Amino acid sequence: MKAEGKVFRYGNNVDTDVIIPARYLNTSDHAELASHCMEDIDPDFVRKVEKGDIIVAGRNFGCGSSREHAPIAIKASGVSCVIAESFARIFYRNSLNIGLPILECKAASEEIADGDKVSVDYSTGVITDETTGKSYQAEPFPPFMQSLIQAGGLAAYIKENF
Amino acid sequence: MGMTITEKILAAASHEKAVHPGQLIMADLSMVLGNDITSPVAIKEFPKFGKEHVFDRGKVALVPDHFTPNKDIKAAEQCACVRAFASAEDITNYFEVGEVGVEHALLPEKGLVTAGDVVIGADSHTCTYGALGAFSTGVGSTDMAAGMAIGKAWFKVPASIRFDLKGSLRPRVTGKDLILHIIGMIGVDGALYKAMEFAGPGVSSLSMDDRFTVSNMAIEAGAKCGIFPVDEKTLSYLKEHGAKEPRVFSSDPDAEYEKVYEIDLATVNPTVAYPHLPENAHDASEGASIAIDQVVIGSCTNGRLSDLRAAAELFRGHHVAKGLRCLIIPATPRIWREAMDEGLFTIFTDAGCVISPPTCGPCLGGYMGILSKGERCVSTTNRNFVGRMGHPESEVYLASPYTAAASAIAGHIADPEDFS
């Protein structure tokens, strides 16, 4: 499976409050959450994002609250995957659980520029910056996480195994 | 090789003799927690797990504390969803307005967590119960739904970082100052995926409320948990609150730590985290030029009785600065009642503060004390991210109740040690 899209680039410590501010947490409607995605860090994001686009960020992406509304908002906005140097642990779990692909890759996180066209091959973890022609290898998922992903998320995995 | 307290608890919960950092385990859960923001998402997901009912109606806690008393129609709908599920599943620990308090103050107060427990909560500050010698950590709604369905959760056993504490804190310096100092030292991802373990002779000098505050903010350093050893203070707290029999685990002398920090508690100063990250730690004494519009004293971090007593100690005979708004939010109905009975409300109202029912409201910019563009707030809460308490161009400064009260009186950030 492949993803391809243009890059929205952000810095370190992008927190769940800027991904989806709590003032919108009185709903869990996916489309409504998506309509406020990244609002406090990038008010133009919602207007510019197109299906398949990719978020590239630095360290500790998704830090802060446990709100699953954050990866839900990102996924529902059309973003295909998030690439970062590292992810906050609850955001990491939540993304796997809801099926938002996330990739850890320090070099890609440092070098890929805002607006670049990037493709990602999920089966190999290879990230290619089509704008610069440079390729990167993301950290592979541990086997347990791979089986979670293959099952189609936590609910399906548990239904199968428990 | 020896194990840490975290490894021992996780080994016991996963029926293993020993576990090591990096190992993936499936652990039995002692309690699964959710609030009015995260539970509706979990409740929607629950049918997908293929279980007819929750695994144990006594081991699920549903605490609608974030936007209650209902702030608007949508919030009311979310609370109605939680209420209906609690009723259908006959959940023992569902708390209606009047009984409900801020979850991480409420659960220990009700004796719902004990030493040795493994707790997950769909709220990032679930790490608070580490103060009781429990392994507790925040998860999302799907993990909460899974926990409710099968009573288990998967974990990667975290490596541990130890903070060796010695000495004791000076008067008017608290657990809040200590944890802000630590986060300032290691950064907001300084303990990412790790267990923070607080140890050493200085632990005994910390009150239980101080320990709750320290564990509560472990997540602000990225940690999976923030755990304390169990001592006489822990045991008497658990007994006083009717918690079930504790299972006391302690770290072996030869347990492995990824890093060890030494902290002399007497050197910790009243500390303020400036916008927009909890790691931006400054001494409160540096803040005299920062004028403020609002002060909030409350939350799962600092809404306990000792926090209110600390604020009252400074407010007695003083008034908040002209034009400044000060909100006091006792974290639970019991704390509310005790603060009232002790006469603290008289001190607060004489000082020009307003007292709110228990709620998380302003901490996350939900309602009750939202900031307008350009406004600054000193708050005893736990996060100061962009837009956390309202307008994206407002600012939140995190501090202890002593510092918050001193600042409310001064109208700018003030050092409570200088306050007479």
Coordinates of C-alpha atoms in Angstrom, one line a residue:
Chain A
M1 CA 0.0 0.0 0.0
K2 CA 1.2 3.4 -0.9
A3 CA 0.5 7.0 0.1
E4 CA 1.3 10.1 -1.9
G5 CA 0.7 13.7 -1.2
K6 CA 2.1 17.1 -0.4
V7 CA 3.8 17.8 3.0
F8 CA 2.6 20.0 5.8
R9 CA 5.6 20.5 8.0
Y10 CA 5.6 21.4 11.7
G11 CA 8.2 21.5 14.5
N12 CA 8.8 19.7 17.7
N13 CA 6.2 19.0 20.5
V14 CA 3.1 19.5 18.4
D15 CA 0.5 18.9 21.1
T16 CA -3.0 17.5 20.9
D17 CA -4.5 20.8 22.0
V18 CA -3.3 22.4 18.8
I19 CA -4.2 19.3 16.7
I20 CA -7.8 19.6 18.0
P21 CA -8.5 22.3 20.7
A22 CA -10.6 21.1 23.6
R23 CA -13.3 23.7 22.9
Y24 CA -14.4 21.3 20.1
L25 CA -14.3 18.2 22.2
N26 CA -18.0 18.4 23.0
T27 CA -18.5 16.2 19.9
S28 CA -16.9 13.0 18.6
D29 CA -18.2 13.5 15.0
H30 CA -15.3 12.8 12.7
A31 CA -16.1 15.4 10.0
E32 CA -16.7 18.1 12.6
L33 CA -13.4 17.3 14.4
A34 CA -11.6 17.4 11.0
S35 CA -13.0 20.8 10.3
H36 CA -11.0 22.2 13.2
C37 CA -7.8 20.1 12.7
M38 CA -4.6 22.0 13.4
E39 CA -6.6 25.2 13.9
D40 CA -4.4 26.8 16.6
I41 CA -1.1 26.1 14.9
D42 CA -2.0 26.5 11.2
P43 CA -5.4 28.1 10.6
D44 CA -5.0 27.5 6.8
F45 CA -4.5 23.8 7.2
V46 CA -8.1 22.8 6.8
R47 CA -8.5 24.9 3.7
K48 CA -5.4 23.6 2.0
V49 CA -5.3 19.9 2.9
E50 CA -6.1 17.4 0.2
K51 CA -6.8 13.7 0.4
G52 CA -3.5 11.8 0.7
D53 CA -1.4 14.7 2.1
I54 CA 1.3 14.0 4.7
I55 CA 2.2 15.6 8.0
V56 CA 6.0 15.8 8.7
A57 CA 7.0 16.9 12.2
G58 CA 9.9 16.8 14.7
R59 CA 10.1 15.2 18.1
N60 CA 7.3 14.2 20.4
F61 CA 4.4 14.6 18.0
G62 CA 1.0 14.4 19.7
C63 CA 2.2 15.2 23.2
G64 CA -0.4 16.2 25.8
S65 CA -3.8 14.8 26.3
S66 CA -5.1 11.3 25.6
R67 CA -7.8 12.5 23.3
E68 CA -8.2 10.0 20.5
H69 CA -10.0 12.9 18.8
A70 CA -6.5 14.1 17.7
P71 CA -5.6 11.2 15.4
I72 CA -9.3 11.0 14.4
A73 CA -9.3 14.6 13.3
I74 CA -6.0 14.1 11.3
K75 CA -7.3 11.0 9.6
A76 CA -10.7 12.5 8.8
S77 CA -9.1 15.6 7.3
G78 CA -7.7 13.3 4.6
V79 CA -4.1 13.1 5.8
S80 CA -2.7 9.7 4.8
C81 CA 0.1 9.4 7.3
V82 CA 2.3 11.3 9.8
I83 CA 6.1 11.1 9.7
A84 CA 8.0 12.3 12.8
E85 CA 11.3 11.9 14.6
S86 CA 9.3 10.6 17.6
F87 CA 5.7 10.3 18.8
A88 CA 4.2 10.9 22.3
R89 CA 3.2 7.4 23.6
I90 CA -0.6 7.8 23.9
F91 CA -0.8 9.4 20.4
Y92 CA 1.3 6.4 19.1
R93 CA -1.1 3.9 20.7
N94 CA -4.2 5.8 19.5
S95 CA -3.0 6.1 15.9
L96 CA -2.3 2.3 15.7
N97 CA -5.7 1.6 17.3
I98 CA -7.7 3.7 14.9
G99 CA -5.6 2.9 11.8
L100 CA -3.8 6.1 11.2
P101 CA -0.4 5.2 9.7
I102 CA 2.6 6.8 11.6
L103 CA 6.2 6.5 10.8
E104 CA 9.3 7.3 12.9
C105 CA 12.2 8.6 10.8
K106 CA 14.7 11.1 12.1
A107 CA 16.3 11.9 8.7
A108 CA 13.0 12.4 6.9
S109 CA 11.7 14.5 9.7
E110 CA 14.8 16.8 9.5
E111 CA 15.1 17.1 5.7
I112 CA 11.7 17.0 4.1
A113 CA 10.5 20.5 3.4
D114 CA 7.0 22.0 3.6
G115 CA 5.1 21.6 0.3
D116 CA 7.4 18.8 -1.0
K117 CA 5.7 15.9 -2.8
V118 CA 6.3 12.7 -0.8
S119 CA 5.4 9.1 -1.3
V120 CA 5.4 6.4 1.4
D121 CA 5.5 2.6 0.8
Y122 CA 3.9 1.1 3.9
S123 CA 5.1 -2.4 3.2
T124 CA 8.8 -1.5 3.1
G125 CA 8.7 1.7 5.2
V126 CA 10.5 3.6 2.5
I127 CA 9.7 7.3 2.3
T128 CA 10.6 9.1 -0.9
D129 CA 10.7 12.8 -1.3
E130 CA 9.7 13.1 -4.9
T131 CA 10.6 16.8 -5.0
T132 CA 14.3 16.2 -4.0
G133 CA 14.5 12.6 -5.2
K134 CA 15.9 11.5 -1.8
S135 CA 14.7 8.3 0.0
Y136 CA 14.5 7.4 3.7
Q137 CA 14.0 4.2 5.6
A138 CA 11.5 4.5 8.5
E139 CA 11.8 2.4 11.7
P140 CA 10.0 -0.9 11.2
F141 CA 7.0 -1.7 13.6
P142 CA 7.7 -4.4 16.2
P143 CA 5.9 -7.7 15.2
F144 CA 3.1 -7.2 17.8
M145 CA 2.2 -3.8 16.3
Q146 CA 2.3 -5.3 12.8
S147 CA -0.2 -8.0 13.8
L148 CA -2.4 -5.2 15.3
I149 CA -2.2 -3.3 12.0
Q150 CA -2.8 -6.5 9.9
A151 CA -5.8 -7.4 12.0
G152 CA -7.2 -3.9 11.1
G153 CA -6.9 -2.3 14.5
L154 CA -7.3 -3.2 18.2
A155 CA -11.0 -4.1 18.1
A156 CA -10.5 -6.6 15.3
Y157 CA -7.4 -8.0 17.0
I158 CA -9.1 -8.6 20.3
K159 CA -12.2 -10.0 18.7
E160 CA -10.0 -12.6 16.9
N161 CA -7.8 -13.4 19.9
F162 CA -9.9 -13.1 23.1
Chain B
M1 CA 18.9 -9.4 37.9
G2 CA 16.7 -7.2 40.0
M3 CA 13.5 -5.5 38.9
T4 CA 12.1 -2.0 39.5
I5 CA 8.7 -1.5 41.2
T6 CA 7.1 -0.8 37.8
E7 CA 8.6 -4.1 36.4
K8 CA 7.4 -6.1 39.4
I9 CA 3.8 -4.7 39.2
L10 CA 3.7 -5.5 35.5
A11 CA 5.2 -8.9 35.9
A12 CA 2.5 -9.8 38.5
A13 CA -0.3 -8.4 36.4
S14 CA 0.9 -10.4 33.3
H15 CA 1.5 -13.6 35.3
E16 CA 5.2 -13.6 34.5
K17 CA 8.0 -14.3 36.9
A18 CA 10.0 -11.4 35.5
V19 CA 9.7 -8.8 32.8
H20 CA 12.3 -6.5 31.2
P21 CA 12.2 -3.2 29.4
G22 CA 10.9 -3.5 25.8
Q23 CA 9.0 -6.7 26.5
L24 CA 5.4 -6.7 25.2
I25 CA 2.9 -8.0 27.8
M26 CA -0.8 -8.4 28.2
A27 CA -1.6 -7.2 31.7
D28 CA -4.7 -7.7 33.9
L29 CA -6.4 -4.4 34.8
S30 CA -7.5 -3.4 38.3
M31 CA -9.5 -0.4 37.0
V32 CA -10.5 1.1 33.7
L33 CA -11.4 4.8 33.7
G34 CA -13.0 7.2 31.4
N35 CA -14.5 10.7 31.5
D36 CA -17.2 12.6 29.6
I37 CA -14.9 13.5 26.7
T38 CA -13.2 10.1 26.1
S39 CA -15.9 7.6 27.2
P40 CA -18.4 8.4 24.5
V41 CA -15.8 7.5 21.8
A42 CA -15.1 4.3 23.8
I43 CA -18.8 3.5 24.2
K44 CA -19.3 3.8 20.5
E45 CA -16.3 1.5 19.9
F46 CA -17.3 -1.1 22.5
P47 CA -19.7 -3.2 20.4
K48 CA -16.9 -3.9 17.9
F49 CA -15.0 -5.9 20.5
G50 CA -17.6 -8.7 20.4
K51 CA -18.4 -8.8 24.2
E52 CA -21.9 -8.4 25.4
H53 CA -21.0 -6.6 28.7
V54 CA -18.0 -5.0 30.4
F55 CA -15.6 -7.5 32.0
D56 CA -16.4 -6.4 35.6
R57 CA -18.9 -3.7 36.4
G58 CA -16.9 -2.9 39.6
K59 CA -13.7 -2.3 37.8
V60 CA -14.9 0.4 35.4
A61 CA -15.1 4.0 36.6
L62 CA -17.0 6.6 34.5
V63 CA -16.4 10.1 35.8
P64 CA -18.1 12.9 33.8
D65 CA -15.9 15.7 35.1
H66 CA -14.6 17.7 32.1
F67 CA -17.6 19.6 30.8
T68 CA -19.9 19.2 33.8
P69 CA -22.2 20.6 35.0
N70 CA -23.1 20.4 31.3
K71 CA -21.6 23.4 29.6
D72 CA -23.7 23.2 26.4
I73 CA -26.1 21.0 24.5
K74 CA -23.4 18.9 22.9
A75 CA -21.7 18.3 26.2
A76 CA -25.0 17.4 27.7
E77 CA -25.5 14.8 24.9
Q78 CA -22.1 13.3 25.6
C79 CA -22.9 13.1 29.3
A80 CA -26.3 11.5 28.5
C81 CA -24.4 8.8 26.4
V82 CA -22.1 8.0 29.4
R83 CA -25.1 8.0 31.8
A84 CA -27.1 5.6 29.6
F85 CA -24.1 3.2 29.2
A86 CA -23.4 3.3 33.0
S87 CA -27.1 2.5 33.6
A88 CA -27.3 -0.3 31.0
E89 CA -24.1 -1.9 32.3
D90 CA -24.9 -1.2 35.9
I91 CA -21.5 0.4 36.5
T92 CA -20.8 0.6 40.2
N93 CA -18.5 3.6 39.9
Y94 CA -20.5 6.1 37.9
F95 CA -20.6 9.5 39.5
E96 CA -23.4 12.0 38.8
V97 CA -23.1 15.7 39.3
G98 CA -23.3 16.2 43.1
E99 CA -21.0 13.2 43.6
V100 CA -18.6 13.8 40.8
G101 CA -15.2 15.3 41.2
V102 CA -12.1 15.7 39.1
E103 CA -11.3 12.1 38.3
H104 CA -7.8 11.8 39.6
A105 CA -8.7 13.4 42.9
L106 CA -11.9 11.4 43.1
L107 CA -10.6 7.9 42.6
P108 CA -8.0 7.9 45.3
E109 CA -10.4 9.7 47.6
K110 CA -13.0 7.0 47.1
G111 CA -10.4 4.3 47.7
L112 CA -10.8 2.9 44.2
V113 CA -7.0 2.5 43.6
T114 CA -4.6 0.7 45.8
A115 CA -0.9 -0.1 45.8
G116 CA 0.1 -2.7 43.2
D117 CA -2.9 -2.0 41.0
V118 CA -2.6 -1.7 37.2
V119 CA -4.9 1.1 36.0
I120 CA -5.6 2.5 32.6
G121 CA -7.6 5.6 32.0
A122 CA -8.7 7.4 28.9
D123 CA -7.2 10.6 30.3
S124 CA -3.5 11.4 30.1
H125 CA -3.3 12.3 33.8
T126 CA -4.2 8.8 34.9
C127 CA -0.5 8.5 35.9
T128 CA -1.5 10.3 39.1
Y129 CA -2.1 7.0 41.0
G130 CA 1.7 6.3 40.8
A131 CA 1.7 8.2 44.0
L132 CA 0.0 5.2 45.6
G133 CA 2.5 2.7 44.4
A134 CA 0.3 1.6 41.5
F135 CA 1.1 1.3 37.8
S136 CA -1.3 3.7 36.1
T137 CA -1.2 5.2 32.7
G138 CA -3.2 7.2 30.2
V139 CA -4.6 5.6 27.1
G140 CA -7.1 6.6 24.4
S141 CA -10.7 5.7 24.0
T142 CA -10.2 2.5 21.9
D143 CA -7.8 1.1 24.6
M144 CA -10.4 2.0 27.2
A145 CA -13.1 0.1 25.2
A146 CA -10.7 -2.9 24.9
G147 CA -10.0 -2.7 28.7
M148 CA -13.8 -2.6 29.4
A149 CA -14.3 -5.6 27.1
I150 CA -11.6 -8.0 28.3
G151 CA -10.0 -6.4 31.4
K152 CA -6.6 -6.5 29.9
A153 CA -4.3 -4.1 28.1
W154 CA -1.1 -4.5 26.1
F155 CA 2.0 -2.6 27.3
K156 CA 5.6 -2.4 26.3
V157 CA 7.4 -2.6 29.6
P158 CA 9.1 0.8 30.1
A159 CA 12.7 1.4 31.1
S160 CA 12.9 3.4 34.3
I161 CA 14.5 6.7 35.2
R162 CA 15.1 7.2 38.9
F163 CA 14.9 10.5 40.7
D164 CA 16.7 10.2 44.0
L165 CA 15.3 12.8 46.4
K166 CA 17.0 13.9 49.5
G167 CA 16.3 16.5 52.2
S168 CA 12.9 18.3 52.3
L169 CA 11.2 21.1 50.6
R170 CA 11.2 24.6 52.2
P171 CA 7.9 26.0 53.5
R172 CA 5.7 27.3 50.6
V173 CA 7.6 25.1 48.2
T174 CA 5.5 22.1 47.0
G175 CA 5.4 19.0 44.9
K176 CA 4.2 21.2 42.0
D177 CA 7.5 23.2 42.2
L178 CA 9.4 19.9 42.3
I179 CA 7.8 18.4 39.2
L180 CA 8.0 21.7 37.3
H181 CA 11.7 21.8 38.2
I182 CA 12.2 18.2 37.0
I183 CA 10.3 18.8 33.7
G184 CA 12.4 22.0 33.2
M185 CA 15.5 19.8 33.8
I186 CA 14.7 16.9 31.4
G187 CA 12.2 18.5 28.9
V188 CA 8.7 17.6 27.7
D189 CA 10.1 14.4 26.1
G190 CA 12.8 13.7 28.7
A191 CA 11.0 10.6 29.9
L192 CA 9.2 9.6 26.6
Y193 CA 7.9 6.0 26.9
K194 CA 9.7 5.6 30.3
A195 CA 8.7 5.1 33.9
M196 CA 9.7 8.0 36.2
E197 CA 10.5 6.5 39.6
F198 CA 10.8 8.8 42.6
A199 CA 13.0 7.4 45.4
G200 CA 15.4 8.2 48.1
P201 CA 15.2 9.5 51.7
G202 CA 13.5 12.7 50.5
V203 CA 10.3 10.8 49.6
S204 CA 9.2 10.4 53.2
S205 CA 9.1 14.2 53.6
L206 CA 6.6 14.6 50.8
S207 CA 2.9 14.6 51.7
M208 CA 0.5 12.3 49.8
D209 CA -1.0 15.4 48.1
D210 CA 2.5 16.5 47.0
R211 CA 3.1 13.0 45.6
F212 CA -0.2 13.0 43.7
T213 CA 0.9 16.3 42.1
V214 CA 4.3 15.0 41.1
S215 CA 3.0 11.7 39.6
N216 CA 0.2 13.6 37.9
M217 CA 2.6 15.6 35.8
A218 CA 4.9 12.7 34.8
I219 CA 3.0 12.7 31.4
E220 CA 4.2 16.3 30.8
A221 CA 7.7 14.8 30.5
G222 CA 6.3 12.1 28.1
A223 CA 6.4 9.4 30.8
K224 CA 4.3 6.3 30.9
C225 CA 4.0 6.5 34.6
G226 CA 5.4 8.4 37.6
I227 CA 5.7 6.0 40.6
F228 CA 6.5 6.4 44.3
P229 CA 7.5 3.7 46.7
V230 CA 4.9 2.7 49.3
D231 CA 5.6 3.9 52.8
E232 CA 3.7 4.5 56.1
K233 CA 2.1 7.6 54.6
T234 CA 0.8 5.7 51.6
L235 CA -0.5 2.8 53.8
S236 CA -2.3 5.2 56.2
Y237 CA -3.8 7.1 53.2
L238 CA -5.1 3.9 51.7
K239 CA -6.6 2.8 55.0
E240 CA -8.2 6.1 55.7
H241 CA -9.9 6.0 52.3
G242 CA -11.1 2.5 52.5
A243 CA -9.0 1.2 49.6
K244 CA -8.7 -2.6 49.1
E245 CA -5.7 -4.5 50.6
P246 CA -2.5 -3.0 49.1
R247 CA 0.0 -5.2 47.3
V248 CA 3.3 -3.6 48.1
F249 CA 6.1 -3.9 45.6
S250 CA 9.5 -2.3 45.9
S251 CA 12.5 -1.9 43.6
D252 CA 15.4 -4.2 44.1
P253 CA 18.7 -2.7 45.0
D254 CA 20.2 -4.1 41.8
A255 CA 17.3 -3.0 39.5
E256 CA 18.5 -1.3 36.3
Y257 CA 17.8 2.3 35.5
E258 CA 18.4 4.1 32.3
K259 CA 19.4 7.2 34.2
V260 CA 19.5 8.4 37.8
Y261 CA 19.1 12.0 38.8
E262 CA 19.8 13.4 42.3
I263 CA 17.7 16.2 43.6
D264 CA 18.2 18.0 47.0
L265 CA 14.6 19.1 47.8
A266 CA 15.9 22.1 49.8
T267 CA 17.3 23.6 46.6
V268 CA 14.0 23.6 44.7
N269 CA 12.6 27.1 44.4
P270 CA 9.0 28.2 43.7
T271 CA 8.8 27.5 40.0
V272 CA 6.7 28.8 37.2
A273 CA 6.4 27.2 33.7
Y274 CA 6.1 29.9 31.1
P275 CA 4.1 29.5 27.9
H276 CA 3.9 27.4 25.8
L277 CA 5.5 24.2 27.3
P278 CA 5.7 22.8 30.8
E279 CA 9.5 22.6 30.4
N280 CA 9.9 26.4 30.3
A281 CA 10.7 26.5 34.0
H282 CA 11.6 29.8 35.7
D283 CA 12.0 30.8 39.3
A284 CA 8.8 32.6 40.5
S285 CA 11.0 35.4 41.7
E286 CA 11.9 36.3 38.1
G287 CA 8.3 37.1 37.1
A288 CA 7.5 40.5 38.7
S289 CA 7.3 42.2 35.4
I290 CA 4.6 39.8 34.1
A291 CA 1.2 41.3 34.8
I292 CA -1.7 38.8 34.9
D293 CA -5.5 38.9 34.3
Q294 CA -6.6 35.7 35.9
V295 CA -5.6 33.0 38.4
V296 CA -7.0 29.5 38.6
I297 CA -6.5 27.3 41.6
G298 CA -7.8 23.7 41.1
S299 CA -7.6 20.7 38.8
C300 CA -6.4 17.1 39.1
T301 CA -2.9 18.5 39.7
N302 CA -3.7 21.0 42.5
G303 CA -7.4 21.0 43.6
R304 CA -6.9 19.0 46.8
L305 CA -7.6 20.2 50.3
S306 CA -3.9 21.0 51.1
D307 CA -3.8 23.1 47.9
L308 CA -6.8 25.1 49.0
R309 CA -5.3 25.5 52.5
A310 CA -2.1 26.8 50.9
A311 CA -3.9 29.4 48.9
A312 CA -6.0 30.4 51.9
E313 CA -2.8 30.9 54.0
L314 CA -1.8 33.7 51.6
F315 CA -5.3 35.1 50.9
R316 CA -6.1 35.6 54.6
G317 CA -6.4 39.3 55.2
H318 CA -5.6 40.1 51.6
H319 CA -7.5 40.9 48.4
V320 CA -6.8 39.9 44.8
A321 CA -5.3 42.7 42.7
K322 CA -7.8 45.2 41.2
G323 CA -9.2 43.9 37.9
L324 CA -7.9 40.4 38.4
R325 CA -10.2 37.3 38.4
C326 CA -9.4 34.4 40.7
L327 CA -11.3 31.1 40.4
I328 CA -11.0 28.5 43.1
I329 CA -12.1 25.0 42.1
P330 CA -12.2 22.3 44.8
A331 CA -11.6 19.1 43.0
T332 CA -14.3 16.9 44.7
P333 CA -17.5 17.4 46.6
R334 CA -15.8 16.1 49.7
I335 CA -12.9 18.6 49.4
W336 CA -15.5 21.3 48.7
R337 CA -17.3 20.4 51.9
E338 CA -14.2 20.2 54.0
A339 CA -12.9 23.5 52.7
M340 CA -16.2 25.1 53.5
D341 CA -16.3 23.6 57.0
E342 CA -12.8 24.8 57.7
G343 CA -13.8 28.4 56.8
L344 CA -11.6 28.6 53.7
F345 CA -14.5 29.9 51.6
T346 CA -14.9 32.9 53.9
I347 CA -11.2 33.7 53.3
F348 CA -11.5 33.2 49.5
T349 CA -14.7 35.3 49.1
D350 CA -13.3 38.1 51.4
A351 CA -10.3 38.1 49.1
G352 CA -12.5 38.5 46.0
C353 CA -12.2 35.0 44.6
V354 CA -15.1 33.0 43.1
I355 CA -15.7 29.4 44.1
S356 CA -16.7 26.9 41.4
P357 CA -18.2 23.5 41.6
P358 CA -15.8 20.6 40.9
T359 CA -14.9 20.6 37.2
C360 CA -11.9 20.3 34.8
G361 CA -13.5 23.2 32.8
P362 CA -10.9 25.9 32.5
C363 CA -7.8 23.7 32.6
L364 CA -8.4 22.6 29.0
G365 CA -10.2 25.7 27.8
G366 CA -13.5 23.9 28.0
Y367 CA -15.6 26.5 29.9
M368 CA -15.6 28.5 33.1
G369 CA -12.7 30.9 33.0
I370 CA -11.8 31.1 29.3
L371 CA -9.1 33.6 28.3
S372 CA -9.5 36.3 25.6
K373 CA -6.8 37.3 23.2
G374 CA -3.7 38.6 24.9
E375 CA -4.8 37.6 28.4
R376 CA -2.4 35.9 30.9
C377 CA -3.3 33.4 33.6
V378 CA -1.3 31.9 36.4
S379 CA -2.8 28.5 36.9
T380 CA -2.2 25.5 39.2
T381 CA -3.2 23.2 36.3
N382 CA -0.8 21.1 34.2
R383 CA -0.5 22.4 30.6
N384 CA 0.3 25.7 29.1
F385 CA 0.1 24.8 25.4
V386 CA -1.0 27.3 22.7
G387 CA -4.7 28.0 23.2
R388 CA -4.9 25.6 26.2
M389 CA -7.2 27.9 28.2
G390 CA -8.8 29.9 25.5
H391 CA -7.7 32.2 22.7
P392 CA -4.6 31.0 20.8
E393 CA -2.9 34.3 21.7
S394 CA -3.6 33.9 25.4
E395 CA -0.9 32.7 27.8
V396 CA -0.9 30.2 30.7
Y397 CA 1.8 30.2 33.4
L398 CA 1.8 27.0 35.5
A399 CA 2.5 27.3 39.2
S400 CA 1.8 26.0 42.7
P401 CA -1.2 27.2 44.8
Y402 CA 1.1 29.3 46.9
T403 CA 2.6 31.0 43.9
A404 CA -0.8 31.4 42.3
A405 CA -2.3 33.0 45.4
A406 CA 0.7 35.3 45.8
S407 CA 0.4 36.3 42.2
A408 CA -3.3 36.9 42.4
I409 CA -2.7 39.3 45.3
A410 CA 0.2 41.1 43.6
G411 CA -1.4 41.2 40.1
H412 CA 1.8 39.8 38.6
I413 CA 3.9 36.6 39.0
A414 CA 5.1 36.7 42.6
D415 CA 7.3 34.5 44.8
P416 CA 5.4 33.1 47.8
E417 CA 8.5 32.9 49.8
D418 CA 8.7 36.7 49.7
F419 CA 5.1 37.1 50.9
S420 CA 4.6 38.1 54.5

